[in-house]
PDB file of C-alpha atoms in Angstrom:
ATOM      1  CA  UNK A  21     208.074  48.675 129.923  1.00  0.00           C
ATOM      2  CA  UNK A  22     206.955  44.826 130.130  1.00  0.00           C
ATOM      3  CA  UNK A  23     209.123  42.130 129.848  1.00  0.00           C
ATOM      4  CA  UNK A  24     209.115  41.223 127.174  1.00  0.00           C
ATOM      5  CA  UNK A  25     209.768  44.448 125.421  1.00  0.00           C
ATOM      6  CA  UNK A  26     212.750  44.289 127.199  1.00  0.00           C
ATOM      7  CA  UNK A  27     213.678  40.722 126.064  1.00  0.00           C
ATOM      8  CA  UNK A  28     216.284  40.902 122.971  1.00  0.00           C
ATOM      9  CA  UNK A  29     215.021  40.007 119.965  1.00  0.00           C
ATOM     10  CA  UNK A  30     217.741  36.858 119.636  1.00  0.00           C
ATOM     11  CA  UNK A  31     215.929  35.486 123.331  1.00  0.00           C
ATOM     12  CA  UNK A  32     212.436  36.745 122.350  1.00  0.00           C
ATOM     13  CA  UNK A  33     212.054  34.661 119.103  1.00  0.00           C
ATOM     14  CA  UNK A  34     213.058  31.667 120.808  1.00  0.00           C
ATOM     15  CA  UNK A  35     210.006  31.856 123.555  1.00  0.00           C
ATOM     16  CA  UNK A  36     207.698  29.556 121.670  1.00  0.00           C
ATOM     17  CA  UNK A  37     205.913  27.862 125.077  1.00  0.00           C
ATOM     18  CA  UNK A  38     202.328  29.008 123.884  1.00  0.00           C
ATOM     19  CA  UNK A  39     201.834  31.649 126.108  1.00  0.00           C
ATOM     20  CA  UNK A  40     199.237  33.983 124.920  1.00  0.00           C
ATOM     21  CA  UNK A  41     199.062  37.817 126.062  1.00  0.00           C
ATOM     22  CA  UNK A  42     195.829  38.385 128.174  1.00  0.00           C
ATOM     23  CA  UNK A  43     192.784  39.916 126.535  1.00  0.00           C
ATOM     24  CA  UNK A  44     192.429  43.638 126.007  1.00  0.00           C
ATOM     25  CA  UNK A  45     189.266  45.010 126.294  1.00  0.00           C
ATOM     26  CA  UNK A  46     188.711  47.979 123.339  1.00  0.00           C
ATOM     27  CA  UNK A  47     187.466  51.230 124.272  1.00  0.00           C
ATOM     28  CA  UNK A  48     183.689  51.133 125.951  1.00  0.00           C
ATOM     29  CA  UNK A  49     180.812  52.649 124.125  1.00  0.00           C
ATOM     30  CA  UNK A  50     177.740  54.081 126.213  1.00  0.00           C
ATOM     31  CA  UNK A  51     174.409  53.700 124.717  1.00  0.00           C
ATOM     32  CA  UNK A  52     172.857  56.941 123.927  1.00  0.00           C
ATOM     33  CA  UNK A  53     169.310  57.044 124.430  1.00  0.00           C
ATOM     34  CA  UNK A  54     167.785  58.165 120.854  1.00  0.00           C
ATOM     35  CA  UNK A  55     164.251  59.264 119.417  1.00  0.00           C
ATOM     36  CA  UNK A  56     162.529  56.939 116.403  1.00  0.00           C
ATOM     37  CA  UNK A  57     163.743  59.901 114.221  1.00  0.00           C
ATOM     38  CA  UNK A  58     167.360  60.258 115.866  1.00  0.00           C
ATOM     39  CA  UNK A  59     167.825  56.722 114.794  1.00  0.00           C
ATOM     40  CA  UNK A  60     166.441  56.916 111.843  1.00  0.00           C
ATOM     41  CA  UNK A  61     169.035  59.885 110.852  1.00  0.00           C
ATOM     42  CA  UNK A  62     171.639  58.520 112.364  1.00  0.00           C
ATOM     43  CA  UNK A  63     171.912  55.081 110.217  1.00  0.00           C
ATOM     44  CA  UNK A  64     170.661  56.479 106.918  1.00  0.00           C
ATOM     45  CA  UNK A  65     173.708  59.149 107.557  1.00  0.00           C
ATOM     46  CA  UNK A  66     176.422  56.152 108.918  1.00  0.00           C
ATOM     47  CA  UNK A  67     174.909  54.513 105.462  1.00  0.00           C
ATOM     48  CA  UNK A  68     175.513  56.826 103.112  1.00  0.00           C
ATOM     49  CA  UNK A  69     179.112  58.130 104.809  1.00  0.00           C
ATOM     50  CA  UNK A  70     180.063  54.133 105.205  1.00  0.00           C
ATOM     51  CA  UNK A  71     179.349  53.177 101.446  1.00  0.00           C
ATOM     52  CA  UNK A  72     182.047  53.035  98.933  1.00  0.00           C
ATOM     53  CA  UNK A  73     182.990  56.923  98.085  1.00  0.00           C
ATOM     54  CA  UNK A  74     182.054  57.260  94.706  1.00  0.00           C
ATOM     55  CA  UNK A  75     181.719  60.954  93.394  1.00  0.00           C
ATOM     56  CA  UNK A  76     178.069  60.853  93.662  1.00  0.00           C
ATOM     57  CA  UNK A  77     178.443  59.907  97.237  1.00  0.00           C
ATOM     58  CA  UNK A  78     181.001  62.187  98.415  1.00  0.00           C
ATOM     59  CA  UNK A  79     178.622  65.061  96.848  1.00  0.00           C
ATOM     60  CA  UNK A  80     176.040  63.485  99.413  1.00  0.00           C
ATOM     61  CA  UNK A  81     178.511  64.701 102.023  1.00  0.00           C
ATOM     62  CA  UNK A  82     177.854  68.233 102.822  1.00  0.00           C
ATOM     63  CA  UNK A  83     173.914  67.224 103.084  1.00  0.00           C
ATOM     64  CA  UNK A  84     174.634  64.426 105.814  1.00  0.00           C
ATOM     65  CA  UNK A  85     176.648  66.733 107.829  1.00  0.00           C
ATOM     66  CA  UNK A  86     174.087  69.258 107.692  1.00  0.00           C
ATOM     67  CA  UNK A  87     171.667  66.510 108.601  1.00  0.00           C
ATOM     68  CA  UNK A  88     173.209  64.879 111.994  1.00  0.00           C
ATOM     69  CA  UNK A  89     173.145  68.543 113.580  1.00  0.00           C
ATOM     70  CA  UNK A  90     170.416  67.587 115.522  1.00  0.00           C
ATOM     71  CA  UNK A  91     171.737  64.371 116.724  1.00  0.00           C
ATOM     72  CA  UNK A  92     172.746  64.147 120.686  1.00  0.00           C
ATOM     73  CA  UNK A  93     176.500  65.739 121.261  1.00  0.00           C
ATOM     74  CA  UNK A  94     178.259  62.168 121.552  1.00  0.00           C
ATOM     75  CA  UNK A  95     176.823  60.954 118.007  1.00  0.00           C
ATOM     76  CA  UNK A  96     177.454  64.650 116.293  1.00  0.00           C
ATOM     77  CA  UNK A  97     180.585  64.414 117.568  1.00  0.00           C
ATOM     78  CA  UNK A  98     181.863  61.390 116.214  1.00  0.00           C
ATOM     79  CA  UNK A  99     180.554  62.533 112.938  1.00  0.00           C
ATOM     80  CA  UNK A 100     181.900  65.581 112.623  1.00  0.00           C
ATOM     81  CA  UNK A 101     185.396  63.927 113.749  1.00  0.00           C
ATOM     82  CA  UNK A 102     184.976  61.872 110.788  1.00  0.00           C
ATOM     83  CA  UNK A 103     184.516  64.766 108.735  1.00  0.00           C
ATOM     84  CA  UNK A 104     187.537  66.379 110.695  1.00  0.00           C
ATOM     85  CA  UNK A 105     189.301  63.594 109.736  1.00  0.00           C
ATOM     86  CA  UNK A 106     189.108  63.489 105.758  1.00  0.00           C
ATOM     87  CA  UNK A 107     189.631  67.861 105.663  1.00  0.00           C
ATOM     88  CA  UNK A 108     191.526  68.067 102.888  1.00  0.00           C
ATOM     89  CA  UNK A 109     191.340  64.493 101.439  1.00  0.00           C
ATOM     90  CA  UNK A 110     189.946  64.854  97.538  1.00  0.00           C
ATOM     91  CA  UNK A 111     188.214  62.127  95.570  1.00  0.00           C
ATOM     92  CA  UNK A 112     190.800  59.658  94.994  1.00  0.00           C
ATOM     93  CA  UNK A 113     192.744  59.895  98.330  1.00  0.00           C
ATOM     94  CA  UNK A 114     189.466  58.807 100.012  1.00  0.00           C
ATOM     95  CA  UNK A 115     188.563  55.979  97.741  1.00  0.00           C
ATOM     96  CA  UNK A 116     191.902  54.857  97.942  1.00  0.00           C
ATOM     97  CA  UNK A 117     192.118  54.611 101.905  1.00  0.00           C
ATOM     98  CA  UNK A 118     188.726  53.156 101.619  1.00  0.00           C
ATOM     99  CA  UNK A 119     190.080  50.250  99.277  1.00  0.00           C
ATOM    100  CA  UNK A 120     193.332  49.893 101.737  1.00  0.00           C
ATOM    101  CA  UNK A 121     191.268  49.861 104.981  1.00  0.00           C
ATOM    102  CA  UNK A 122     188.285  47.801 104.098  1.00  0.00           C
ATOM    103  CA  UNK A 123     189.394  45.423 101.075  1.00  0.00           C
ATOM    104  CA  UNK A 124     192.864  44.753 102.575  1.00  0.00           C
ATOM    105  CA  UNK A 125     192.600  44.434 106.680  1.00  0.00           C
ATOM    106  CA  UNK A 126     191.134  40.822 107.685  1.00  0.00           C
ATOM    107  CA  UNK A 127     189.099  42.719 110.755  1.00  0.00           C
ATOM    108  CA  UNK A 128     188.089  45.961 108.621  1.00  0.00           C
ATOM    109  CA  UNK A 129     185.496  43.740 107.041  1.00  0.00           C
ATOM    110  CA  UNK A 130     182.587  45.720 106.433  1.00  0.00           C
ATOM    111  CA  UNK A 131     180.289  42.379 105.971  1.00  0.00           C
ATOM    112  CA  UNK A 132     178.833  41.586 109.520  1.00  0.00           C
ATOM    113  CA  UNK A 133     178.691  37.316 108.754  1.00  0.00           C
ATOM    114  CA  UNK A 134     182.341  37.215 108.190  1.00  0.00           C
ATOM    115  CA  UNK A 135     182.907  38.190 112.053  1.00  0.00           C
ATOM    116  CA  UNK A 136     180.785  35.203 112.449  1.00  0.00           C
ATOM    117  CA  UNK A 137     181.665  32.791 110.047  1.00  0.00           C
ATOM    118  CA  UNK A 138     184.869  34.217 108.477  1.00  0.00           C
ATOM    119  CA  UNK A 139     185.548  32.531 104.878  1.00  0.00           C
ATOM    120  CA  UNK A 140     184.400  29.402 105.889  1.00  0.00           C
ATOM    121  CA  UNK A 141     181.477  27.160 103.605  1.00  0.00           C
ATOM    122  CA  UNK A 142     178.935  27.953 106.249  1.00  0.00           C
ATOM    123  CA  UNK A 143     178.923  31.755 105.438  1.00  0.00           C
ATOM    124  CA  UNK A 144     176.623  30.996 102.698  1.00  0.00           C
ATOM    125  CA  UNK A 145     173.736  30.199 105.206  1.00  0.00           C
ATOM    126  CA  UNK A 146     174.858  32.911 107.558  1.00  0.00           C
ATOM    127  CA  UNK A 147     174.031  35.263 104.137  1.00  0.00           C
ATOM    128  CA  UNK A 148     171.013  33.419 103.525  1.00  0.00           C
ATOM    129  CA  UNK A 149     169.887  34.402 107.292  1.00  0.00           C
ATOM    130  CA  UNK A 150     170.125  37.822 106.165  1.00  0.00           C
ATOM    131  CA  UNK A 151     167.828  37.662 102.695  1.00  0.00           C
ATOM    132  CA  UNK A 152     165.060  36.038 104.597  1.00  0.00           C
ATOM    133  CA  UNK A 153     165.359  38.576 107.577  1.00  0.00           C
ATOM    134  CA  UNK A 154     165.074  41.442 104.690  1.00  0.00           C
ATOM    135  CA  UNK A 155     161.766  39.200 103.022  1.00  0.00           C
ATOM    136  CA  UNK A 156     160.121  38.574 106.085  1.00  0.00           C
ATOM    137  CA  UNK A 157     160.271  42.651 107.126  1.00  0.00           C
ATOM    138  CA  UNK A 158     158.402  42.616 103.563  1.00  0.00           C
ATOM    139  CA  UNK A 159     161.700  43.976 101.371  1.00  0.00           C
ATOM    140  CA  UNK A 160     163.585  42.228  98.771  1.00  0.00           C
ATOM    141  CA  UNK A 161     167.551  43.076  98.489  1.00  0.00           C
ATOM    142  CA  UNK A 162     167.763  44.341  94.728  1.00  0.00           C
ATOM    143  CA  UNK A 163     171.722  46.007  95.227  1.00  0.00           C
ATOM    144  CA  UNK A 164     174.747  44.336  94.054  1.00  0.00           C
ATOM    145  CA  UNK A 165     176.154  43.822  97.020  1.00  0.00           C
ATOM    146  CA  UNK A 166     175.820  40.766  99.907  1.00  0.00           C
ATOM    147  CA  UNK A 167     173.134  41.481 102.265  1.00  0.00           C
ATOM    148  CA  UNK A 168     175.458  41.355 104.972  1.00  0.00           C
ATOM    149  CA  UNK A 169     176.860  44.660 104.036  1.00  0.00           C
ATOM    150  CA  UNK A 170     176.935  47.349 106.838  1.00  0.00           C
ATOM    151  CA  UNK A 171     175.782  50.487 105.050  1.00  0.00           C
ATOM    152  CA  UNK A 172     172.870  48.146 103.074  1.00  0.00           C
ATOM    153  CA  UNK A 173     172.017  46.895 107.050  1.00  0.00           C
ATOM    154  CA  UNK A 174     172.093  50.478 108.025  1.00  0.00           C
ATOM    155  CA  UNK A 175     169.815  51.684 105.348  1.00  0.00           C
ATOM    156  CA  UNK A 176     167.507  48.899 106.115  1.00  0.00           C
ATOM    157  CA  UNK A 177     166.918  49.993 109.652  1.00  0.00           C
ATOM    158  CA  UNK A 178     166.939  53.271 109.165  1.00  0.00           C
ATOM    159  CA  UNK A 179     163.596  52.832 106.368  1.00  0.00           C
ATOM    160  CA  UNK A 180     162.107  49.850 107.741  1.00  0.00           C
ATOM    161  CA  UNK A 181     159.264  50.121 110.500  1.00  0.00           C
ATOM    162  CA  UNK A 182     160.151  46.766 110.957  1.00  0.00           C
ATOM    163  CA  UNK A 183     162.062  45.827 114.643  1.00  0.00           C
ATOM    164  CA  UNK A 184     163.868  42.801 112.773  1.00  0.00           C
ATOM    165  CA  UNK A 185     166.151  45.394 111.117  1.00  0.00           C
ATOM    166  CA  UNK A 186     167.661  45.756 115.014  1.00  0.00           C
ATOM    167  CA  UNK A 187     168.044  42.318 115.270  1.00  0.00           C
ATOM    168  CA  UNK A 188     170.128  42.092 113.114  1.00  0.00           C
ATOM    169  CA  UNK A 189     172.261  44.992 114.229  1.00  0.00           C
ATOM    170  CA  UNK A 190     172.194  43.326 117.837  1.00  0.00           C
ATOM    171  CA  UNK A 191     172.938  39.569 116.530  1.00  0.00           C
ATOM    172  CA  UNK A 192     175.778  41.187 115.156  1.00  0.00           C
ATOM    173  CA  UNK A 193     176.504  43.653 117.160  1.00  0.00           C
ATOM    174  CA  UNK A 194     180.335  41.653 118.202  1.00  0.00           C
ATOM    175  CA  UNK A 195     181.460  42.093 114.780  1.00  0.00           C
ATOM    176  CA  UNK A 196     180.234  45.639 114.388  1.00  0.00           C
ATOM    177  CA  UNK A 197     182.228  46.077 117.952  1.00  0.00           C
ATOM    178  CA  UNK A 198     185.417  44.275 116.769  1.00  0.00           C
ATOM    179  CA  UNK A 199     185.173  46.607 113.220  1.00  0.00           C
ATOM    180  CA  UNK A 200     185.212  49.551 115.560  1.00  0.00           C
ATOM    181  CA  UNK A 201     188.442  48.610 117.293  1.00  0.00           C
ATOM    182  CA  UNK A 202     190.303  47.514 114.105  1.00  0.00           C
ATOM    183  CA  UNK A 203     189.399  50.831 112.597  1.00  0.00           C
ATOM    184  CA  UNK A 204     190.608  53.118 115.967  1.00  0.00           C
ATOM    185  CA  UNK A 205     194.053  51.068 115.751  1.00  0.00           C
ATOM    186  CA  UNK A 206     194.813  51.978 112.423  1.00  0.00           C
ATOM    187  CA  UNK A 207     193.371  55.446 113.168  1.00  0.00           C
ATOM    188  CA  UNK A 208     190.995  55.263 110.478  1.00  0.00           C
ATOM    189  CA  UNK A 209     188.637  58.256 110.495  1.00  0.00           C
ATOM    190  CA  UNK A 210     185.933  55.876 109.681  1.00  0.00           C
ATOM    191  CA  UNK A 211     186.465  53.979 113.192  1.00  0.00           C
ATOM    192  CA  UNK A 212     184.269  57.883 114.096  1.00  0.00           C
ATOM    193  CA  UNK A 213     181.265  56.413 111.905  1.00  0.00           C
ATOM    194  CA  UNK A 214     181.114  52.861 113.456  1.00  0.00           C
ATOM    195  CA  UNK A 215     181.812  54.265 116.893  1.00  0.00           C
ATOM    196  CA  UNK A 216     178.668  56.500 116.147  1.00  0.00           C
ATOM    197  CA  UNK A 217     176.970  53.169 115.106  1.00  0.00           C
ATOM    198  CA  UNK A 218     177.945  51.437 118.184  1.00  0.00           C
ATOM    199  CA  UNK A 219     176.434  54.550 120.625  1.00  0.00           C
ATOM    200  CA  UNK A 220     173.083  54.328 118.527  1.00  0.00           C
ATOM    201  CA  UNK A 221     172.710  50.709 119.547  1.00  0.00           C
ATOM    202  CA  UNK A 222     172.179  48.709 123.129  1.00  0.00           C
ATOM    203  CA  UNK A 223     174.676  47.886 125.636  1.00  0.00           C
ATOM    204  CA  UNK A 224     176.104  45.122 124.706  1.00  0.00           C
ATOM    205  CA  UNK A 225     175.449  41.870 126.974  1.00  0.00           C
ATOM    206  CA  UNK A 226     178.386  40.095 128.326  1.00  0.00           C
ATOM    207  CA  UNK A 227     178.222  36.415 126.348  1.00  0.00           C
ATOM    208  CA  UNK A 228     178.216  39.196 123.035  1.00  0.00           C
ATOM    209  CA  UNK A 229     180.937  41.011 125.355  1.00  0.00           C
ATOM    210  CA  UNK A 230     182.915  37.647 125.379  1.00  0.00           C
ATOM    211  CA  UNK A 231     182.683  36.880 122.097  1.00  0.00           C
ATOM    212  CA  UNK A 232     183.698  40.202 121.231  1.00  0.00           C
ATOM    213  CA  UNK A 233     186.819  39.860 123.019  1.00  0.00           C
ATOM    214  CA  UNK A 234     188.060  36.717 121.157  1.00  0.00           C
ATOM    215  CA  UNK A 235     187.327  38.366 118.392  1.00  0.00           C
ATOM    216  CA  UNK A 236     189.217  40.988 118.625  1.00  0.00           C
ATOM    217  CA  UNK A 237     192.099  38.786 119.975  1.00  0.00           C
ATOM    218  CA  UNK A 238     192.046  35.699 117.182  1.00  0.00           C
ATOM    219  CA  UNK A 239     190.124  37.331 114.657  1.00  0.00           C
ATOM    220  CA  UNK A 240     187.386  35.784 112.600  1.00  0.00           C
ATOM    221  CA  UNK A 241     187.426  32.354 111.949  1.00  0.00           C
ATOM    222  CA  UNK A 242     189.369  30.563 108.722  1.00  0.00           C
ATOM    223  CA  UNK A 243     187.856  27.040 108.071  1.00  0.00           C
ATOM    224  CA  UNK A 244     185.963  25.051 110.367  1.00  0.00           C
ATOM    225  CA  UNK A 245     184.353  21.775 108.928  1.00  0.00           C
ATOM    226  CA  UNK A 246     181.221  21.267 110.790  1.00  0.00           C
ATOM    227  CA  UNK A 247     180.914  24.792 112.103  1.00  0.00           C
ATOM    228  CA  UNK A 248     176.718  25.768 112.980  1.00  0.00           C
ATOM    229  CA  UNK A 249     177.541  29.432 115.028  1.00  0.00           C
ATOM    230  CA  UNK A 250     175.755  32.203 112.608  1.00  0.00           C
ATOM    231  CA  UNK A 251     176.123  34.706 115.252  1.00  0.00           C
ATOM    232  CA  UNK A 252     172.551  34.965 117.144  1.00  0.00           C
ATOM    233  CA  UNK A 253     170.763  35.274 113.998  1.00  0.00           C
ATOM    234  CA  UNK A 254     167.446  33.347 114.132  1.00  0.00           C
ATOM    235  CA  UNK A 255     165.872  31.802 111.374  1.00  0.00           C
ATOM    236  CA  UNK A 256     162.919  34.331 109.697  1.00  0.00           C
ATOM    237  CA  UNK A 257     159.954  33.078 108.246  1.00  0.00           C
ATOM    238  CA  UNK A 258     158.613  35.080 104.773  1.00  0.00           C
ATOM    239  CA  UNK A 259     156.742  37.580 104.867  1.00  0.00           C
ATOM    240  CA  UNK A 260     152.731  36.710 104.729  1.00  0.00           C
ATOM    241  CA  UNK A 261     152.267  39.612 101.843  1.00  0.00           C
ATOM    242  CA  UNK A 262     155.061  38.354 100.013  1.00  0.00           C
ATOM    243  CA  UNK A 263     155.488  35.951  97.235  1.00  0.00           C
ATOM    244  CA  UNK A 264     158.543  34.383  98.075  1.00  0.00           C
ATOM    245  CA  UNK A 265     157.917  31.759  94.606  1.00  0.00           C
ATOM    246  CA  UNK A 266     159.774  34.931  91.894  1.00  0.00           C
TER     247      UNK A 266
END
């Protein structure tokens, strides 16, 4: 027991010095090495199981878990742990832990430029990063939903040819990392998806490492007039087939 769990609760809410508790480092992820096609089936599959659980999605279930068989053990593992997880869950007990663990936790944000930016006025350039990255690959976003969404990046790389979908899976990667912890603390059974995400991708460097650690620590920023970071997202140029004018 630490000190301060031993400290009464009178004495403990009158320590107000600043001192911070040290940073915890989350779980590690290996890297597993993956084929074109493992990849490829891995995101569509973390897409699809990811995406809001309609009725027409959850009947997409039985054909994704049929379809990561052939994935290496640590990646068919988390998935079927996910599907372990939700045994016995029907329709509206999923959506509704969906809505309670994505809509209402700050760091269960399943938009990668709030990790980044958080609500702050420069998101809207951080989301503009992402509609040129998707026009310059030669694709144009057509979904109701910010580009920045996981399961739409997901998709992305898992049809595109093009290697800018993994950049921006790797100029992201902190927030995917920090999703991944929020999600194990609250036992989620999606933290299995984005931990199946995280072995599909890299090793992480340690500046991303670093970042990830504040992250997870201070959570994603509030308001911060003046702010340029938009993660390690570089500007994309359109693509030369495309007519960017429509």
């Amino acid at each position: 027991m630490s000190t301060a769990t031993r400290l009464p609760a009178a004495l403990a809410a009158r320590v107000n010095f600043g001192f911070r508790a040290p940073k915890v480092a989350p779980r590690f992820i290996a890297a597993v090495p993956l084929t074109a096609d493992q990849g490829v089936i891995a995101h569509m599959a973390a897409s699809i199981l990811l995406d809001y659980p309609t009725p027409e999605r959850q009947r997409q279930f039985s054909l994704v878990r049929s379809g990561v068989v052939g994935l290496p053990d640590p990646l068919r593992a988390a998935f079927d742990a996910f599907f372990t997880g939700i045994a016995g869950w029907n329709e509206q007990q999923l959506e509704t832990h969906f809505t309670a663990t994505f809509d209402l936790k700050r760091k269960c944000c399943p938009y990668l430029t709030y990790y980044a930016a958080g609500d702050t006025r420069r998101r809207g350039m951080a989301l503009v990063r992402f509609v040129e990255a998707y026009r310059a690959a030669g694709w144009q976003v057509d979904a109701d939903e910010l580009p920045d969404y996981l399961p739409m990046v997901l998709e992305f790389s898992a049809l595109s040819d093009s290697p800018i979908a993994q950049e921006l899976l790797a100029a992201h990667r902190d927030g995917i990392e920090v999703l991944r912890s929020a999600l194990e603390k609250v036992d989620s059974p999606y933290a299995h998806l984005v931990e199946a995400v995280c072995l599909s991708l890299p090793l992480i460097d340690d500046e991303t490492r670093e970042r990830y650690l504040n992250l997870v620590n201070e959570g994603p920023p509030t308001e911060t007039v003046g702010m340029t970071y938009l993660g390690n997202l570089k500007p994309f140029s359109a693509h030369p087939n495309e007519d960017v004018s429509r």
